[in-house]
Amino acid sequence: MKNETAIKNKNGDSLYKLLNFLKMNKNIIIQYSSLLLVVVIFTVLSDGKLLSSINIQTIIRQLVVIFTISVGLVFVFSHGNMDISVGAVVALSSMVAAFSLNAGAPVWFSTMIAMSVSVACYLLNIYVANQFGLMAVISSLAIMFIARGIVTYIVSTTNMSIRVTEIAVLNLYNNLTFMILSIIIVGIIGVVLFNYKKIGKQNKAIGDNMLSATQSGVNVKKSKVISYIIAGLLVGYGSMFSLARSLTVSENSGMGLEMDVIVALVLGGMALSGGSKSKISSAIVGSITLVLLNNGLTMIGVPAEVVSLVRGIIFLLVIFLILRRPRSEKVVPR
Amino acid sequence: MKRRNLIIQWLGVLLLLVLLGACGDNGTNNTGNSNSNNDSGEDVVTIGVMLYNYTDIQGKEIRSYGDYLEEHFNVKFDYATVGSSEEDHITALENLIASGVDAIISGYDTALEQSIALSEQANVYYSVALGEVVEDISSDYLVGGLSQFGENPEKLGAQYAEAAVEAGVKNIAVTTFPEFAFYDAVPIINGFRERIEELDDEVTVYDTVTHMFSPNDVVDAVTSIISDNPEVDAIFGLGSGMDFVYPAVLNSTKPDIKVLALGYNDSTPAALENDSVIMAGFNNYSQIMASMFARLYDRLNGHEYPDGQLNGYIDYPTVQETSDVEDIQTYVIPDNKSEGSVTIEELKEVMRTFNENATWEDLQELTNRTIDEIKENRQ
Amino acid sequence: MESNVFLETVGLTKKFEETIAVNNVNLQVKLGEIRGLIGENGSGKSTVSSMICGIHPVTNGEMFINGEKYQPKNPLEARDNKISMIVQETGTLNQLPIVDNIFLGDEARFRKNGFIDRSKMIREAEKALELVDLDGLDVTKSISTLDFEERKLVEIARALYYNPTLFIVDETTTALSHEGREMIHKIIKKLKRENKAVLFISHDLPELISVCDALTILRDGEFITEFDKKDFEEDRIKQSMVGRKIEGDFYRSDYDGNFDSQVVLSVKNVSAKKLKDITLDLHKGEILGIGGLSGSGMHELGKLMYGGLKTTQGEVFVYGEEKSPFLKSSTRNKSEKNPKPIPLRTIKIAIDNKIGYVSKDRDQETLILDASVKDNLAISALDKLKKYGFILPGSERRFAEKQINELNIKCRNMNQNVRELSGGNKQKISFGKWIGNNSRILILDSPTRGVDVGVKTTMYKLLYDLKKQGYSILIISEELQELIGMSDRILMMKEGRINKEFARNKNLNESTLIDYMI
């Protein structure tokens, strides 16, 4: 109390305002702290190499897939649903896109096809979950097996990996300017849909309390279906970037992506239980943090055997900073 | 509240320690290198290595041979763990390139075309250590691949065939991974079948059974072999014979089936001892690293073999008796690399950087020596 | 200090960050006494009891038991000191059997040779349940097979099993029906006879007056005054609770009971779940009261009229505005006079036709506790807030601000979590989200449950104002006094049927109504 009054006098006014500002925006600052932490640590330890123009290009190339997919999946995760099929869906969509490109279809058409395949996977996912009253994570498990199974089967029927024969057709998706534009546009679409349209707000309500949401007139099924369509569209779009990066599809394509998305969202401060703590910015901040983390660890030459340990510690730190228990002492009882 | 802050602080300290420790390690390595390499005037070259892990025998051996090379050449290896997906492979490659490596030894030919394109952009040499480069790609920065089963894989198949006939088995089943994942299996199996036919026409070799990559897939394959052909008395297991096929046989209804294994692990000596395994084989990691390194290092220093080819080859040592196991310990996975398959002196002899007259054939000869040849050479 | 004082607090203070919840409270609870603790929502009653039970640590001040210093670190220490509490929220774990709920955290008591003696545990659980007249229950069954009230009784049994010297009842009775309350009253009177101490926390003044021997009044976290039984006088107590003079009667004062003849919502021969052949009309500008026992089906009726319950027979109609532009003008004119009935089958239809619903289980079904005040107010009005297809933060903020000001909702700011608000303010938000959405028909299930006198007054005034503005309001309540005070008509329900209809009448009293509900 003494401090406050001392600070409150005239010359300390701006400092007081600053402190107050920090206090008011504590949560936002903490949300960005993981990103800040990663940037600062690695810039210092890599002698600034982290922010060299060539490395920033590298980072953008690595960011575009995980970014696009994470933004899509926030819509699924916000109503407390978990999705672990994304890696397999990316593999399947990329494979179908590769076939369509090899058959001579234009790139825009192949993109549409990739997106439709991915949307179909996600619609099937939510349909199964709704129809049988399953947790969405269970049905996504089934989708994962099916999509991965199809890819593995088709890959095994040829003795070569599936390749895009005409590399030039995917030049668009390897173009750095297009990547940056795409990141910005996907980001804007995500922010608008999540913050300024019904779907985002209803998703949060569903994630917090489905019963209340229903009684407030939220059509839970419809919201979920729309969210899964959004996720499917962006996952399909992301799989085009993924395909363009490797130009090949194998039974291992997209493997581990589901975990990357979860890690990215948590690093971005998203509560996986969904609800009002869901933010679209989690996908944006989190995917950037994740890419920087992986890139930075290589840049400073952390030995392979401790990479996982370091990543684990950073992850824990972020969790402690961001995901505080919702019911702390702050709650004033009646 | 207090406890949380404490935990955060501790984690922070721990992180700093690990990072500092890690960087400190590298620092001492660097200075150590430059000290021991006063004799040569070249710059230190950095070679990035990409493998799924460094904890199995393959990763450990490749690393320790890398350490051995670092002691004697102006080279530093950056080891990166990669995921199995294309995306992960590309990402790891990009990160290595961004960190400033001069060349890459990738374990696998994952997303080869794109990997080479990236390497080319960054003027980084790219090589595949654990397989041949079969795709039709021409690039100045593609150094090449490596066949793991000698100059002619059919010969290896024939070796297994001889061992089978010697052991007196009559009905042999063959299991392997699908062709798209294991191209070399085809010539090995062909060599095996042909040699069996030549040696003994009473021996039956059944159609090849392919299976996927999990132990359970192999168990299923073995079960169906036994139920389809109850008279089977041996299995030629190419899809990790020791790690997958041997345990699957032991747990099957016919545990007395003998195994011809492509592969080696800790249980091999005992299995050879009690005759449940007729033959096992082993990748020669020293030869792998020596071959790849020699080619990359020469390239980086502006030398190239006039007769150079895309894919080199190395020997695949096999073991039939317990006495062979000792040789493996001495020559293939030695604690002291200077007594192993390829020593620094031998290697320098066939590198253009150190010997203007060295040829591609010299290198292949050196890295394709069998254990017997090595023994003979060392006498 | 008198010798029979069991618990005493001296200068008890509790701060939650900057908020002072309890400030310098001195309280004595004597053996053989039922001490009432009363105050408005947010006055600090529950914080005091939480500190006594070791749930929250004390910021300042001291507590004594039998004159000895008492500093509980957790509820178990409180129990060891013979203090037990039952709380307003359900304190049972749904997945567990009854017996495990009773001995949760104390299973070690039945350890025998390293194993839990299950049969002894079950016997003891049955013994505990006998204390609350719940004998004959299969205690191995999941507690979720019991209804809300029975679960509450299990909690009481758990508290009594440890033979407490101080028994704290925190706001429990507001959640219970008439019978449940009687049960608790019986229990605490028995404890009193056994020379035990009881601290009875409530904001239901008449209840406290009838049960307690002494009352302590808190307001804004501070000790205000004490009353002995002989000084009990409702108006004076209320005045000290609220800090201002309150009219003796806070219900509406008129007895006209008139409303528009236009029907807005009509239930026709509907059977569904507990409901049997219900027929009723709700008119424009009418406050229709529904009374009965908790199990009479009146809560289901509320859900039904909101489109939240499937009918097995009959249909509910809402007389909304005609929407189709394709109708011929002649029919249109006609329909304006007498709007076309629309079958009410889904919640969406209900909301589109301006029906709002506040559930009895407000925290679980109507509000989103972890979301902000703003989000809660806006969630059902998202369509209305759209501007060029987008929901802009500004319009959301203005919308929330309007409701907060009009309903005088007390919150730090509109981004505060609803969970942190008091019961009365939560209730205002659940009203506000519908009023803001231009709902003309409000279905309010137990609207004043868990709400104190001060808020009740404003809420009744609000409801009356709404009625005069032409809103149609359905109040479902167990508090008969409230129905009598507010309704234009009262329907009494019993066993799923409407048993009797009363028109607004000065001479109506509770006992008349009770005859038709039991």
Tab-separated table of N, CA and C in Angstrom, chain A residues 4 23-24 26 192 195-199 201-202 204-206 208-209 211-219 222 276-277 326-327 329-334, chain C residues 14 16-17 42 46-47 56-57 88-89 170 303 306 347 351 357 359 363-368 370-371 379-380 382-383 389-391 393 396 419 433-434:
chain	number	residue	atom	x	y	z
A	4	GLU	N	2.380	1.911	-3.363
A	4	GLU	CA	1.441	2.427	-4.347
A	4	GLU	C	1.258	3.917	-4.213
A	23	LYS	N	-0.070	-5.014	-15.191
A	23	LYS	CA	-0.943	-5.826	-14.353
A	23	LYS	C	-2.221	-6.192	-15.109
A	24	MET	N	-2.765	-5.185	-15.786
A	24	MET	CA	-4.016	-5.413	-16.504
A	24	MET	C	-3.834	-6.456	-17.605
A	26	LYS	N	-1.584	-8.833	-17.790
A	26	LYS	CA	-0.713	-9.899	-17.314
A	26	LYS	C	-0.856	-11.166	-18.162
A	192	VAL	N	-10.679	-13.536	-37.601
A	192	VAL	CA	-12.030	-13.035	-37.866
A	192	VAL	C	-13.074	-14.089	-37.504
A	195	ASN	N	-12.961	-14.641	-33.583
A	195	ASN	CA	-13.281	-13.537	-32.678
A	195	ASN	C	-14.485	-12.710	-33.110
A	196	TYR	N	-14.760	-12.681	-34.410
A	196	TYR	CA	-15.795	-11.757	-34.857
A	196	TYR	C	-16.988	-12.452	-35.501
A	197	LYS	N	-17.009	-13.779	-35.436
A	197	LYS	CA	-18.171	-14.487	-35.965
A	197	LYS	C	-18.740	-15.355	-34.844
A	198	LYS	N	-19.963	-15.796	-35.106
A	198	LYS	CA	-20.655	-16.601	-34.100
A	198	LYS	C	-19.877	-17.857	-33.740
A	199	ILE	N	-19.269	-18.480	-34.756
A	199	ILE	CA	-18.720	-19.812	-34.571
A	199	ILE	C	-17.692	-19.868	-33.447
A	201	LYS	N	-17.296	-17.819	-30.839
A	201	LYS	CA	-17.889	-17.576	-29.528
A	201	LYS	C	-18.704	-18.781	-29.063
A	202	GLN	N	-19.419	-19.358	-30.021
A	202	GLN	CA	-20.218	-20.524	-29.647
A	202	GLN	C	-19.317	-21.698	-29.290
A	204	LYS	N	-16.428	-21.582	-27.868
A	204	LYS	CA	-15.928	-21.391	-26.507
A	204	LYS	C	-17.004	-21.761	-25.499
A	205	ALA	N	-18.231	-21.343	-25.788
A	205	ALA	CA	-19.333	-21.647	-24.872
A	205	ALA	C	-19.523	-23.159	-24.764
A	206	ILE	N	-19.444	-23.846	-25.903
A	206	ILE	CA	-19.609	-25.298	-25.887
A	206	ILE	C	-18.501	-25.934	-25.054
A	208	ASP	N	-16.869	-24.690	-22.609
A	208	ASP	CA	-17.013	-24.434	-21.179
A	208	ASP	C	-18.149	-25.223	-20.575
A	209	ASN	N	-19.284	-25.171	-21.221
A	209	ASN	CA	-20.470	-25.755	-20.619
A	209	ASN	C	-21.492	-26.013	-21.720
A	211	LEU	N	-24.218	-27.667	-21.751
A	211	LEU	CA	-25.618	-27.533	-21.366
A	211	LEU	C	-26.059	-26.071	-21.437
A	212	SER	N	-25.246	-25.207	-20.830
A	212	SER	CA	-25.579	-23.785	-20.863
A	212	SER	C	-25.602	-23.280	-22.296
A	213	ALA	N	-24.653	-23.741	-23.081
A	213	ALA	CA	-24.594	-23.295	-24.470
A	213	ALA	C	-25.886	-23.684	-25.185
A	214	THR	N	-26.312	-24.933	-24.992
A	214	THR	CA	-27.552	-25.383	-25.623
A	214	THR	C	-28.711	-24.508	-25.183
A	215	GLN	N	-28.789	-24.264	-23.892
A	215	GLN	CA	-29.923	-23.484	-23.381
A	215	GLN	C	-29.826	-22.022	-23.768
A	216	SER	N	-28.645	-21.602	-24.227
A	216	SER	CA	-28.538	-20.235	-24.708
A	216	SER	C	-28.765	-20.174	-26.207
A	217	GLY	N	-29.226	-21.282	-26.766
A	217	GLY	CA	-29.587	-21.259	-28.179
A	217	GLY	C	-28.463	-21.638	-29.111
A	218	VAL	N	-27.377	-22.193	-28.582
A	218	VAL	CA	-26.302	-22.625	-29.465
A	218	VAL	C	-26.657	-23.999	-30.016
A	219	ASN	N	-26.617	-24.118	-31.323
A	219	ASN	CA	-26.849	-25.413	-31.934
A	219	ASN	C	-25.518	-26.171	-31.930
A	222	LYS	N	-24.421	-28.261	-34.994
A	222	LYS	CA	-24.093	-27.437	-36.149
A	222	LYS	C	-22.745	-26.755	-35.947
A	276	SER	N	-13.479	-20.895	-22.633
A	276	SER	CA	-13.200	-19.478	-22.840
A	276	SER	C	-11.723	-19.158	-22.826
A	277	LYS	N	-10.898	-20.116	-22.406
A	277	LYS	CA	-9.459	-19.833	-22.439
A	277	LYS	C	-8.864	-20.112	-23.820
A	326	PRO	N	-7.173	-22.824	-12.716
A	326	PRO	CA	-8.236	-21.848	-12.877
A	326	PRO	C	-8.796	-21.360	-11.530
A	327	ARG	N	-8.827	-22.234	-10.563
A	327	ARG	CA	-9.405	-21.805	-9.292
A	327	ARG	C	-8.316	-21.594	-8.258
A	329	GLU	N	-6.555	-18.799	-5.376
A	329	GLU	CA	-7.115	-18.101	-4.233
A	329	GLU	C	-7.943	-16.897	-4.631
A	330	LYS	N	-7.796	-16.530	-5.907
A	330	LYS	CA	-8.431	-15.301	-6.360
A	330	LYS	C	-9.952	-15.330	-6.212
A	331	VAL	N	-10.503	-16.535	-6.224
A	331	VAL	CA	-11.957	-16.637	-6.201
A	331	VAL	C	-12.484	-16.211	-4.835
A	332	VAL	N	-13.302	-15.232	-4.861
A	332	VAL	CA	-13.899	-14.791	-3.615
A	332	VAL	C	-15.205	-15.543	-3.412
A	333	PRO	N	-15.321	-16.306	-2.360
A	333	PRO	CA	-16.600	-16.978	-2.147
A	333	PRO	C	-17.666	-15.963	-1.757
A	334	ARG	N	-18.885	-16.402	-1.846
A	334	ARG	CA	-19.999	-15.510	-1.600
A	334	ARG	C	-19.797	-14.616	-0.391
C	14	LYS	N	-9.810	-11.615	6.465
C	14	LYS	CA	-9.383	-12.396	5.305
C	14	LYS	C	-9.307	-11.496	4.097
C	16	PHE	N	-8.438	-11.442	-0.050
C	16	PHE	CA	-8.121	-12.140	-1.292
C	16	PHE	C	-7.457	-11.110	-2.191
C	17	GLU	N	-6.140	-11.182	-2.270
C	17	GLU	CA	-5.391	-10.136	-2.953
C	17	GLU	C	-5.839	-8.790	-2.394
C	42	GLY	N	-22.102	-11.858	-0.444
C	42	GLY	CA	-20.863	-11.119	-0.468
C	42	GLY	C	-20.542	-10.447	0.841
C	46	SER	N	-19.723	-16.931	4.236
C	46	SER	CA	-19.097	-18.201	3.864
C	46	SER	C	-17.595	-18.154	4.049
C	47	THR	N	-17.020	-16.980	3.879
C	47	THR	CA	-15.574	-16.872	4.098
C	47	THR	C	-15.253	-17.168	5.556
C	56	HIS	N	-9.790	-21.965	3.930
C	56	HIS	CA	-8.958	-20.807	3.596
C	56	HIS	C	-8.103	-20.454	4.811
C	57	PRO	N	-6.836	-20.101	4.593
C	57	PRO	CA	-6.029	-19.656	5.730
C	57	PRO	C	-6.459	-18.257	6.177
C	88	GLN	N	-23.173	-25.328	0.531
C	88	GLN	CA	-24.255	-25.091	-0.423
C	88	GLN	C	-24.117	-25.975	-1.665
C	89	GLU	N	-22.891	-26.032	-2.206
C	89	GLU	CA	-22.690	-26.830	-3.409
C	89	GLU	C	-22.697	-28.308	-3.026
C	170	ASP	N	-23.853	-24.358	6.040
C	170	ASP	CA	-23.582	-23.170	5.227
C	170	ASP	C	-24.527	-23.109	4.034
C	303	LYS	N	-38.847	-26.540	-18.722
C	303	LYS	CA	-38.036	-26.996	-19.867
C	303	LYS	C	-38.917	-27.200	-21.099
C	306	TYR	N	-39.786	-24.281	-23.073
C	306	TYR	CA	-38.631	-23.668	-23.724
C	306	TYR	C	-38.149	-24.537	-24.886
C	347	ILE	N	-35.199	-25.620	-28.936
C	347	ILE	CA	-34.765	-24.424	-28.225
C	347	ILE	C	-34.577	-23.279	-29.224
C	351	ILE	N	-35.982	-19.539	-28.926
C	351	ILE	CA	-35.195	-18.307	-28.897
C	351	ILE	C	-35.602	-17.382	-30.046
C	357	TYR	N	-35.011	-18.490	-20.955
C	357	TYR	CA	-35.214	-19.483	-19.907
C	357	TYR	C	-34.049	-19.437	-18.931
C	359	SER	N	-32.587	-21.595	-15.846
C	359	SER	CA	-32.772	-22.893	-15.211
C	359	SER	C	-32.670	-22.793	-13.690
C	363	ASP	N	-26.063	-22.338	-12.334
C	363	ASP	CA	-24.623	-22.395	-12.568
C	363	ASP	C	-24.239	-23.477	-13.569
C	364	GLN	N	-25.063	-24.527	-13.630
C	364	GLN	CA	-24.710	-25.623	-14.531
C	364	GLN	C	-25.360	-25.494	-15.900
C	365	GLU	N	-26.525	-24.864	-15.943
C	365	GLU	CA	-27.283	-24.925	-17.187
C	365	GLU	C	-27.487	-23.593	-17.881
C	366	THR	N	-27.419	-22.500	-17.145
C	366	THR	CA	-27.718	-21.225	-17.777
C	366	THR	C	-26.468	-20.393	-17.984
C	367	LEU	N	-25.574	-20.439	-16.993
C	367	LEU	CA	-24.382	-19.595	-17.087
C	367	LEU	C	-23.171	-20.410	-17.506
C	368	ILE	N	-22.203	-19.725	-18.039
C	368	ILE	CA	-20.914	-20.337	-18.324
C	368	ILE	C	-19.946	-19.719	-17.338
C	370	ASP	N	-16.907	-20.080	-16.353
C	370	ASP	CA	-15.524	-19.713	-16.635
C	370	ASP	C	-15.408	-18.631	-17.693
C	371	ALA	N	-16.537	-18.216	-18.241
C	371	ALA	CA	-16.486	-17.154	-19.240
C	371	ALA	C	-16.769	-15.819	-18.567
C	379	ILE	N	-23.885	-14.284	-25.354
C	379	ILE	CA	-23.902	-15.556	-26.079
C	379	ILE	C	-25.229	-15.845	-26.789
C	380	SER	N	-26.339	-15.478	-26.157
C	380	SER	CA	-27.595	-15.816	-26.822
C	380	SER	C	-28.058	-14.703	-27.755
C	382	LEU	N	-25.980	-13.281	-30.099
C	382	LEU	CA	-24.945	-13.076	-31.125
C	382	LEU	C	-25.535	-12.637	-32.458
C	383	ASP	N	-26.688	-13.232	-32.802
C	383	ASP	CA	-27.300	-12.876	-34.073
C	383	ASP	C	-27.675	-11.401	-34.109
C	389	GLY	N	-22.560	-8.793	-40.830
C	389	GLY	CA	-22.126	-10.183	-40.718
C	389	GLY	C	-21.053	-10.423	-39.675
C	390	PHE	N	-20.537	-9.383	-39.063
C	390	PHE	CA	-19.475	-9.582	-38.077
C	390	PHE	C	-19.922	-9.126	-36.692
C	391	ILE	N	-19.414	-9.844	-35.696
C	391	ILE	CA	-19.696	-9.440	-34.327
C	391	ILE	C	-18.503	-8.632	-33.857
C	393	PRO	N	-16.204	-6.232	-31.503
C	393	PRO	CA	-16.021	-6.132	-30.058
C	393	PRO	C	-16.765	-4.935	-29.478
C	396	GLU	N	-20.433	-5.667	-28.920
C	396	GLU	CA	-20.554	-6.594	-27.797
C	396	GLU	C	-20.406	-5.842	-26.472
C	419	ARG	N	-17.834	-16.821	-12.501
C	419	ARG	CA	-17.637	-17.663	-11.329
C	419	ARG	C	-17.330	-16.847	-10.077
C	433	LYS	N	-29.157	-11.676	-19.953
C	433	LYS	CA	-28.857	-12.173	-21.285
C	433	LYS	C	-30.128	-12.354	-22.108
C	434	TRP	N	-31.243	-12.582	-21.432
C	434	TRP	CA	-32.502	-12.726	-22.173
C	434	TRP	C	-33.168	-11.384	-22.420
